[in-house]
mmCIF file of N, CA, C and O in Angstrom:
data_model
loop_
_atom_site.group_PDB
_atom_site.id
_atom_site.type_symbol
_atom_site.label_atom_id
_atom_site.label_comp_id
_atom_site.label_asym_id
_atom_site.label_seq_id
_atom_site.Cartn_x
_atom_site.Cartn_y
_atom_site.Cartn_z
ATOM 1 N N UNK A 25 7.913 -23.788 -4.614
ATOM 2 C CA UNK A 25 7.525 -22.432 -4.703
ATOM 3 C C UNK A 25 6.214 -22.366 -5.471
ATOM 4 O O UNK A 25 5.968 -23.147 -6.372
ATOM 5 N N UNK A 26 5.439 -21.375 -5.099
ATOM 6 C CA UNK A 26 4.115 -21.120 -5.792
ATOM 7 C C UNK A 26 4.272 -20.519 -7.139
ATOM 8 O O UNK A 26 5.390 -19.913 -7.389
ATOM 9 N N UNK A 27 3.353 -20.721 -8.008
ATOM 10 C CA UNK A 27 3.381 -20.245 -9.242
ATOM 11 C C UNK A 27 2.837 -18.807 -9.294
ATOM 12 O O UNK A 27 1.619 -18.550 -9.717
ATOM 13 N N UNK A 28 3.601 -17.790 -8.668
ATOM 14 C CA UNK A 28 3.157 -16.434 -8.580
ATOM 15 C C UNK A 28 4.243 -15.578 -9.024
ATOM 16 O O UNK A 28 5.402 -15.712 -8.515
ATOM 17 N N UNK A 29 3.807 -14.593 -9.790
ATOM 18 C CA UNK A 29 4.884 -13.584 -10.189
ATOM 19 C C UNK A 29 5.092 -12.613 -8.973
ATOM 20 O O UNK A 29 4.221 -12.053 -8.268
ATOM 21 N N UNK A 30 6.419 -12.357 -8.688
ATOM 22 C CA UNK A 30 6.763 -11.583 -7.625
ATOM 23 C C UNK A 30 6.544 -10.055 -7.840
ATOM 24 O O UNK A 30 6.381 -9.392 -6.818
ATOM 25 N N UNK A 31 6.369 -9.568 -8.980
ATOM 26 C CA UNK A 31 6.131 -8.234 -9.327
ATOM 27 C C UNK A 31 4.727 -7.967 -9.500
ATOM 28 O O UNK A 31 4.085 -7.030 -8.883
ATOM 29 N N UNK A 32 4.107 -8.656 -10.363
ATOM 30 C CA UNK A 32 2.652 -8.326 -10.874
ATOM 31 C C UNK A 32 1.676 -9.104 -10.001
ATOM 32 O O UNK A 32 0.502 -8.678 -10.012
ATOM 33 N N UNK A 33 2.121 -10.184 -9.386
ATOM 34 C CA UNK A 33 1.051 -10.945 -8.527
ATOM 35 C C UNK A 33 0.196 -11.946 -9.415
ATOM 36 O O UNK A 33 -0.673 -12.500 -8.819
ATOM 37 N N UNK A 34 0.587 -12.071 -10.635
ATOM 38 C CA UNK A 34 -0.108 -13.018 -11.600
ATOM 39 C C UNK A 34 -0.029 -14.388 -10.889
ATOM 40 O O UNK A 34 1.047 -14.809 -10.518
ATOM 41 N N UNK A 35 -1.114 -15.223 -10.866
ATOM 42 C CA UNK A 35 -1.100 -16.484 -10.315
ATOM 43 C C UNK A 35 -1.953 -17.471 -11.191
ATOM 44 O O UNK A 35 -2.618 -17.012 -12.135
ATOM 45 N N UNK A 36 -1.979 -18.746 -10.846
ATOM 46 C CA UNK A 36 -2.692 -19.765 -11.574
ATOM 47 C C UNK A 36 -4.189 -19.412 -11.518
ATOM 48 O O UNK A 36 -4.627 -19.068 -10.378
ATOM 49 N N UNK A 37 -4.978 -19.489 -12.534
ATOM 50 C CA UNK A 37 -6.390 -19.192 -12.650
ATOM 51 C C UNK A 37 -7.000 -20.505 -13.051
ATOM 52 O O UNK A 37 -6.408 -21.395 -13.722
ATOM 53 N N UNK A 38 -8.293 -20.571 -12.679
ATOM 54 C CA UNK A 38 -9.130 -21.772 -12.947
ATOM 55 C C UNK A 38 -10.171 -21.528 -14.051
ATOM 56 O O UNK A 38 -10.769 -20.452 -14.033
ATOM 57 N N UNK A 39 -10.257 -22.343 -15.030
ATOM 58 C CA UNK A 39 -11.339 -22.175 -16.028
ATOM 59 C C UNK A 39 -11.812 -23.511 -16.514
ATOM 60 O O UNK A 39 -11.710 -24.505 -15.808
ATOM 61 N N UNK A 40 -12.449 -23.542 -17.654
ATOM 62 C CA UNK A 40 -13.002 -24.765 -18.299
ATOM 63 C C UNK A 40 -12.420 -25.024 -19.623
ATOM 64 O O UNK A 40 -12.200 -24.200 -20.452
ATOM 65 N N UNK A 41 -12.128 -26.304 -19.955
ATOM 66 C CA UNK A 41 -12.097 -26.816 -21.272
ATOM 67 C C UNK A 41 -13.379 -27.034 -21.838
ATOM 68 O O UNK A 41 -14.238 -27.674 -21.125
ATOM 69 N N UNK A 42 -13.642 -26.493 -22.979
ATOM 70 C CA UNK A 42 -15.146 -26.576 -23.515
ATOM 71 C C UNK A 42 -14.985 -27.388 -24.874
ATOM 72 O O UNK A 42 -14.339 -26.890 -25.854
ATOM 73 N N UNK A 43 -15.594 -28.525 -24.961
ATOM 74 C CA UNK A 43 -15.526 -29.385 -26.145
ATOM 75 C C UNK A 43 -16.475 -28.902 -27.204
ATOM 76 O O UNK A 43 -17.261 -27.987 -26.918
ATOM 77 N N UNK A 44 -16.376 -29.508 -28.352
ATOM 78 C CA UNK A 44 -17.389 -29.031 -29.420
ATOM 79 C C UNK A 44 -18.772 -29.468 -29.038
ATOM 80 O O UNK A 44 -19.717 -28.725 -29.517
ATOM 81 N N UNK A 45 -19.005 -30.454 -28.190
ATOM 82 C CA UNK A 45 -20.341 -30.749 -27.726
ATOM 83 C C UNK A 45 -20.743 -29.907 -26.536
ATOM 84 O O UNK A 45 -21.676 -30.200 -25.833
ATOM 85 N N UNK A 46 -19.867 -28.958 -26.102
ATOM 86 C CA UNK A 46 -20.160 -27.959 -25.083
ATOM 87 C C UNK A 46 -20.031 -28.709 -23.627
ATOM 88 O O UNK A 46 -20.708 -28.286 -22.727
ATOM 89 N N UNK A 47 -19.254 -29.772 -23.552
ATOM 90 C CA UNK A 47 -18.924 -30.477 -22.308
ATOM 91 C C UNK A 47 -17.814 -29.535 -21.737
ATOM 92 O O UNK A 47 -16.970 -29.179 -22.348
ATOM 93 N N UNK A 48 -17.958 -29.415 -20.454
ATOM 94 C CA UNK A 48 -17.015 -28.496 -19.715
ATOM 95 C C UNK A 48 -16.185 -29.382 -18.698
ATOM 96 O O UNK A 48 -16.830 -30.020 -17.752
ATOM 97 N N UNK A 49 -14.927 -29.304 -18.683
ATOM 98 C CA UNK A 49 -14.082 -29.968 -17.676
ATOM 99 C C UNK A 49 -13.095 -28.936 -17.128
ATOM 100 O O UNK A 49 -12.648 -27.964 -17.925
ATOM 101 N N UNK A 50 -12.711 -29.030 -15.901
ATOM 102 C CA UNK A 50 -11.857 -28.010 -15.264
ATOM 103 C C UNK A 50 -10.435 -28.037 -15.804
ATOM 104 O O UNK A 50 -9.929 -29.127 -16.272
ATOM 105 N N UNK A 51 -9.773 -26.990 -15.894
ATOM 106 C CA UNK A 51 -8.324 -26.747 -16.363
ATOM 107 C C UNK A 51 -7.821 -25.620 -15.566
ATOM 108 O O UNK A 51 -8.490 -24.804 -14.985
ATOM 109 N N UNK A 52 -6.419 -25.488 -15.722
ATOM 110 C CA UNK A 52 -5.692 -24.430 -15.112
ATOM 111 C C UNK A 52 -5.010 -23.651 -16.218
ATOM 112 O O UNK A 52 -4.494 -24.110 -17.126
ATOM 113 N N UNK A 53 -5.091 -22.316 -15.956
ATOM 114 C CA UNK A 53 -4.271 -21.337 -16.822
ATOM 115 C C UNK A 53 -3.023 -20.968 -15.880
ATOM 116 O O UNK A 53 -3.280 -20.136 -15.031
ATOM 117 N N UNK A 54 -1.918 -21.416 -16.363
ATOM 118 C CA UNK A 54 -0.648 -21.181 -15.601
ATOM 119 C C UNK A 54 0.109 -19.922 -16.202
ATOM 120 O O UNK A 54 0.308 -19.935 -17.382
ATOM 121 N N UNK A 55 0.556 -19.006 -15.401
ATOM 122 C CA UNK A 55 1.263 -17.860 -15.902
ATOM 123 C C UNK A 55 2.589 -18.264 -16.399
ATOM 124 O O UNK A 55 3.190 -19.233 -15.913
ATOM 125 N N UNK A 56 3.100 -17.520 -17.512
ATOM 126 C CA UNK A 56 4.341 -17.864 -18.083
ATOM 127 C C UNK A 56 5.451 -17.219 -17.250
ATOM 128 O O UNK A 56 5.948 -16.109 -17.383
ATOM 129 N N UNK A 57 6.044 -18.025 -16.239
ATOM 130 C CA UNK A 57 6.959 -17.432 -15.228
ATOM 131 C C UNK A 57 8.454 -18.008 -15.668
ATOM 132 O O UNK A 57 8.569 -19.017 -16.132
ATOM 133 N N UNK A 58 9.311 -16.929 -15.397
ATOM 134 C CA UNK A 58 10.772 -17.234 -15.568
ATOM 135 C C UNK A 58 11.495 -16.667 -14.426
ATOM 136 O O UNK A 58 11.120 -15.604 -13.774
ATOM 137 N N UNK A 59 12.578 -17.387 -13.999
ATOM 138 C CA UNK A 59 13.558 -16.856 -13.008
ATOM 139 C C UNK A 59 14.537 -15.983 -13.820
ATOM 140 O O UNK A 59 15.171 -16.451 -14.841
ATOM 141 N N UNK A 60 14.629 -14.746 -13.516
ATOM 142 C CA UNK A 60 15.487 -13.776 -14.226
ATOM 143 C C UNK A 60 16.308 -12.959 -13.197
ATOM 144 O O UNK A 60 15.762 -12.492 -12.203
ATOM 145 N N UNK A 61 17.574 -12.682 -13.598
ATOM 146 C CA UNK A 61 18.432 -11.843 -12.839
ATOM 147 C C UNK A 61 18.417 -10.458 -13.399
ATOM 148 O O UNK A 61 18.437 -10.231 -14.558
ATOM 149 N N UNK A 62 18.248 -9.433 -12.598
ATOM 150 C CA UNK A 62 18.273 -8.028 -12.929
ATOM 151 C C UNK A 62 19.329 -7.295 -12.205
ATOM 152 O O UNK A 62 19.559 -7.533 -11.094
ATOM 153 N N UNK A 63 19.920 -6.371 -13.036
ATOM 154 C CA UNK A 63 20.872 -5.492 -12.321
ATOM 155 C C UNK A 63 20.270 -4.162 -11.798
ATOM 156 O O UNK A 63 19.567 -3.599 -12.493
ATOM 157 N N UNK A 64 20.541 -3.892 -10.579
ATOM 158 C CA UNK A 64 19.968 -2.677 -10.005
ATOM 159 C C UNK A 64 21.205 -1.720 -10.015
ATOM 160 O O UNK A 64 22.087 -1.799 -9.143
ATOM 161 N N UNK A 65 21.215 -0.553 -10.941
ATOM 162 C CA UNK A 65 22.290 0.311 -11.006
ATOM 163 C C UNK A 65 22.596 1.158 -9.682
ATOM 164 O O UNK A 65 23.633 1.495 -9.391
ATOM 165 N N UNK A 66 21.516 1.487 -8.978
ATOM 166 C CA UNK A 66 21.625 2.352 -7.859
ATOM 167 C C UNK A 66 22.370 1.710 -6.676
ATOM 168 O O UNK A 66 23.035 2.431 -5.990
ATOM 169 N N UNK A 67 22.181 0.436 -6.590
ATOM 170 C CA UNK A 67 22.945 -0.290 -5.502
ATOM 171 C C UNK A 67 24.183 -1.107 -6.069
ATOM 172 O O UNK A 67 24.959 -1.519 -5.268
ATOM 173 N N UNK A 68 24.113 -1.320 -7.296
ATOM 174 C CA UNK A 68 25.245 -2.066 -7.908
ATOM 175 C C UNK A 68 25.201 -3.478 -7.705
ATOM 176 O O UNK A 68 26.141 -4.328 -7.710
ATOM 177 N N UNK A 69 23.868 -4.072 -7.425
ATOM 178 C CA UNK A 69 23.714 -5.468 -7.100
ATOM 179 C C UNK A 69 22.896 -6.117 -8.152
ATOM 180 O O UNK A 69 22.122 -5.486 -8.905
ATOM 181 N N UNK A 70 23.049 -7.436 -8.229
ATOM 182 C CA UNK A 70 22.061 -8.220 -9.071
ATOM 183 C C UNK A 70 21.050 -8.849 -8.124
ATOM 184 O O UNK A 70 21.307 -9.295 -7.019
ATOM 185 N N UNK A 71 19.825 -8.883 -8.527
ATOM 186 C CA UNK A 71 18.639 -9.481 -7.782
ATOM 187 C C UNK A 71 18.028 -10.486 -8.767
ATOM 188 O O UNK A 71 17.937 -10.315 -9.940
ATOM 189 N N UNK A 72 17.563 -11.655 -8.134
ATOM 190 C CA UNK A 72 16.838 -12.606 -8.926
ATOM 191 C C UNK A 72 15.399 -12.595 -8.610
ATOM 192 O O UNK A 72 15.029 -12.593 -7.438
ATOM 193 N N UNK A 73 14.534 -12.537 -9.606
ATOM 194 C CA UNK A 73 13.081 -12.430 -9.443
ATOM 195 C C UNK A 73 12.425 -13.483 -10.178
ATOM 196 O O UNK A 73 12.874 -13.901 -11.269
ATOM 197 N N UNK A 74 11.277 -14.045 -9.682
ATOM 198 C CA UNK A 74 10.496 -14.975 -10.504
ATOM 199 C C UNK A 74 9.352 -14.144 -11.054
ATOM 200 O O UNK A 74 8.406 -13.786 -10.320
ATOM 201 N N UNK A 75 9.442 -13.850 -12.360
ATOM 202 C CA UNK A 75 8.513 -12.905 -12.963
ATOM 203 C C UNK A 75 7.825 -13.487 -14.142
ATOM 204 O O UNK A 75 8.341 -14.410 -14.857
ATOM 205 N N UNK A 76 6.707 -12.944 -14.486
ATOM 206 C CA UNK A 76 6.009 -13.287 -15.789
ATOM 207 C C UNK A 76 6.713 -12.691 -17.024
ATOM 208 O O UNK A 76 7.365 -11.658 -16.867
ATOM 209 N N UNK A 77 6.700 -13.202 -18.136
ATOM 210 C CA UNK A 77 7.375 -12.737 -19.262
ATOM 211 C C UNK A 77 6.696 -11.420 -19.635
ATOM 212 O O UNK A 77 7.467 -10.483 -20.191
ATOM 213 N N UNK A 78 5.489 -11.092 -19.367
ATOM 214 C CA UNK A 78 4.892 -9.791 -19.653
ATOM 215 C C UNK A 78 5.664 -8.714 -18.738
ATOM 216 O O UNK A 78 5.815 -7.556 -19.181
ATOM 217 N N UNK A 79 5.915 -9.093 -17.586
ATOM 218 C CA UNK A 79 6.636 -8.134 -16.582
ATOM 219 C C UNK A 79 8.070 -7.920 -17.210
ATOM 220 O O UNK A 79 8.614 -6.745 -16.881
ATOM 221 N N UNK A 80 8.658 -8.864 -17.692
ATOM 222 C CA UNK A 80 9.998 -8.687 -18.309
ATOM 223 C C UNK A 80 10.040 -7.558 -19.359
ATOM 224 O O UNK A 80 10.812 -6.759 -19.431
ATOM 225 N N UNK A 81 9.018 -7.617 -20.160
ATOM 226 C CA UNK A 81 8.745 -6.612 -21.262
ATOM 227 C C UNK A 81 8.534 -5.323 -20.651
ATOM 228 O O UNK A 81 9.103 -4.286 -21.168
ATOM 229 N N UNK A 82 7.756 -5.231 -19.596
ATOM 230 C CA UNK A 82 7.466 -3.909 -18.874
ATOM 231 C C UNK A 82 8.762 -3.387 -18.249
ATOM 232 O O UNK A 82 9.053 -2.115 -18.434
ATOM 233 N N UNK A 83 9.651 -4.197 -17.697
ATOM 234 C CA UNK A 83 10.955 -3.733 -17.143
ATOM 235 C C UNK A 83 11.757 -3.241 -18.235
ATOM 236 O O UNK A 83 12.478 -2.212 -18.052
ATOM 237 N N UNK A 84 11.793 -3.882 -19.406
ATOM 238 C CA UNK A 84 12.620 -3.411 -20.490
ATOM 239 C C UNK A 84 12.084 -2.005 -20.957
ATOM 240 O O UNK A 84 12.877 -1.192 -21.366
ATOM 241 N N UNK A 85 10.874 -1.739 -20.985
ATOM 242 C CA UNK A 85 10.207 -0.562 -21.439
ATOM 243 C C UNK A 85 10.460 0.642 -20.386
ATOM 244 O O UNK A 85 10.856 1.606 -20.808
ATOM 245 N N UNK A 86 10.122 0.319 -19.142
ATOM 246 C CA UNK A 86 10.118 1.362 -18.169
ATOM 247 C C UNK A 86 11.286 1.450 -17.185
ATOM 248 O O UNK A 86 11.360 2.450 -16.496
ATOM 249 N N UNK A 87 12.026 0.358 -17.157
ATOM 250 C CA UNK A 87 13.141 0.294 -16.208
ATOM 251 C C UNK A 87 12.674 -0.440 -14.934
ATOM 252 O O UNK A 87 11.612 -0.468 -14.598
ATOM 253 N N UNK A 88 13.782 -1.062 -14.310
ATOM 254 C CA UNK A 88 13.568 -1.982 -13.173
ATOM 255 C C UNK A 88 13.024 -1.148 -11.971
ATOM 256 O O UNK A 88 12.044 -1.594 -11.362
ATOM 257 N N UNK A 89 13.718 -0.133 -11.585
ATOM 258 C CA UNK A 89 13.292 0.651 -10.427
ATOM 259 C C UNK A 89 11.884 1.231 -10.601
ATOM 260 O O UNK A 89 11.165 1.223 -9.488
ATOM 261 N N UNK A 90 11.550 1.797 -11.681
ATOM 262 C CA UNK A 90 10.191 2.364 -11.838
ATOM 263 C C UNK A 90 9.114 1.332 -11.792
ATOM 264 O O UNK A 90 8.077 1.520 -11.187
ATOM 265 N N UNK A 91 9.411 0.061 -12.330
ATOM 266 C CA UNK A 91 8.441 -0.942 -12.296
ATOM 267 C C UNK A 91 8.293 -1.452 -10.923
ATOM 268 O O UNK A 91 7.076 -1.652 -10.501
ATOM 269 N N UNK A 92 9.354 -1.572 -10.188
ATOM 270 C CA UNK A 92 9.146 -2.058 -8.740
ATOM 271 C C UNK A 92 8.497 -1.040 -7.839
ATOM 272 O O UNK A 92 7.783 -1.366 -6.927
ATOM 273 N N UNK A 93 8.849 0.190 -8.035
ATOM 274 C CA UNK A 93 8.171 1.289 -7.269
ATOM 275 C C UNK A 93 6.684 1.255 -7.562
ATOM 276 O O UNK A 93 5.892 1.366 -6.520
ATOM 277 N N UNK A 94 6.204 1.131 -8.893
ATOM 278 C CA UNK A 94 4.851 1.077 -9.212
ATOM 279 C C UNK A 94 4.154 -0.129 -8.582
ATOM 280 O O UNK A 94 3.016 -0.131 -8.069
ATOM 281 N N UNK A 95 4.878 -1.264 -8.606
ATOM 282 C CA UNK A 95 4.292 -2.525 -7.950
ATOM 283 C C UNK A 95 4.118 -2.471 -6.479
ATOM 284 O O UNK A 95 3.210 -2.904 -5.892
ATOM 285 N N UNK A 96 5.043 -1.646 -5.911
ATOM 286 C CA UNK A 96 4.915 -1.491 -4.473
ATOM 287 C C UNK A 96 3.831 -0.670 -4.056
ATOM 288 O O UNK A 96 3.049 -0.875 -3.090
ATOM 289 N N UNK A 97 3.643 0.398 -4.841
ATOM 290 C CA UNK A 97 2.372 1.263 -4.684
ATOM 291 C C UNK A 97 1.087 0.568 -4.780
ATOM 292 O O UNK A 97 0.152 0.694 -4.135
ATOM 293 N N UNK A 98 1.145 -0.326 -5.876
ATOM 294 C CA UNK A 98 -0.182 -1.097 -6.171
ATOM 295 C C UNK A 98 -0.273 -2.225 -5.148
ATOM 296 O O UNK A 98 -1.393 -2.663 -4.890
ATOM 297 N N UNK A 99 0.720 -2.720 -4.443
ATOM 298 C CA UNK A 99 0.610 -3.641 -3.382
ATOM 299 C C UNK A 99 0.882 -5.154 -3.884
ATOM 300 O O UNK A 99 0.495 -6.066 -3.174
ATOM 301 N N UNK A 100 1.411 -5.262 -5.154
ATOM 302 C CA UNK A 100 1.560 -6.599 -5.677
ATOM 303 C C UNK A 100 3.031 -7.102 -5.439
ATOM 304 O O UNK A 100 3.320 -8.319 -5.654
ATOM 305 N N UNK A 101 3.933 -6.337 -5.065
ATOM 306 C CA UNK A 101 5.427 -6.612 -4.832
ATOM 307 C C UNK A 101 5.602 -7.599 -3.708
ATOM 308 O O UNK A 101 5.138 -7.206 -2.514
ATOM 309 N N UNK A 102 6.267 -8.701 -3.980
ATOM 310 C CA UNK A 102 6.602 -9.628 -2.866
ATOM 311 C C UNK A 102 7.924 -10.081 -2.996
ATOM 312 O O UNK A 102 8.293 -11.009 -3.783
ATOM 313 N N UNK A 103 8.904 -9.383 -2.399
ATOM 314 C CA UNK A 103 10.342 -9.783 -2.447
ATOM 315 C C UNK A 103 10.779 -10.395 -1.238
ATOM 316 O O UNK A 103 10.409 -10.432 -0.163
#
């Protein structure tokens, strides 16, 4: 499975390690992903999503259905 958040679309990014002598070597910035089960009250089902921890906080704040609706409008939702 790819390291991509199913809701926000966050994925691995590439950057540089920069030493004190300003030498640059490539590195990866990996998103903090977790597999998490969420309850959907409208359907009465549980769904499992691979999401970033920042998205878990957003779901706690705004609710699951509102967050999924906004992600679908934005075009980042991949279920």
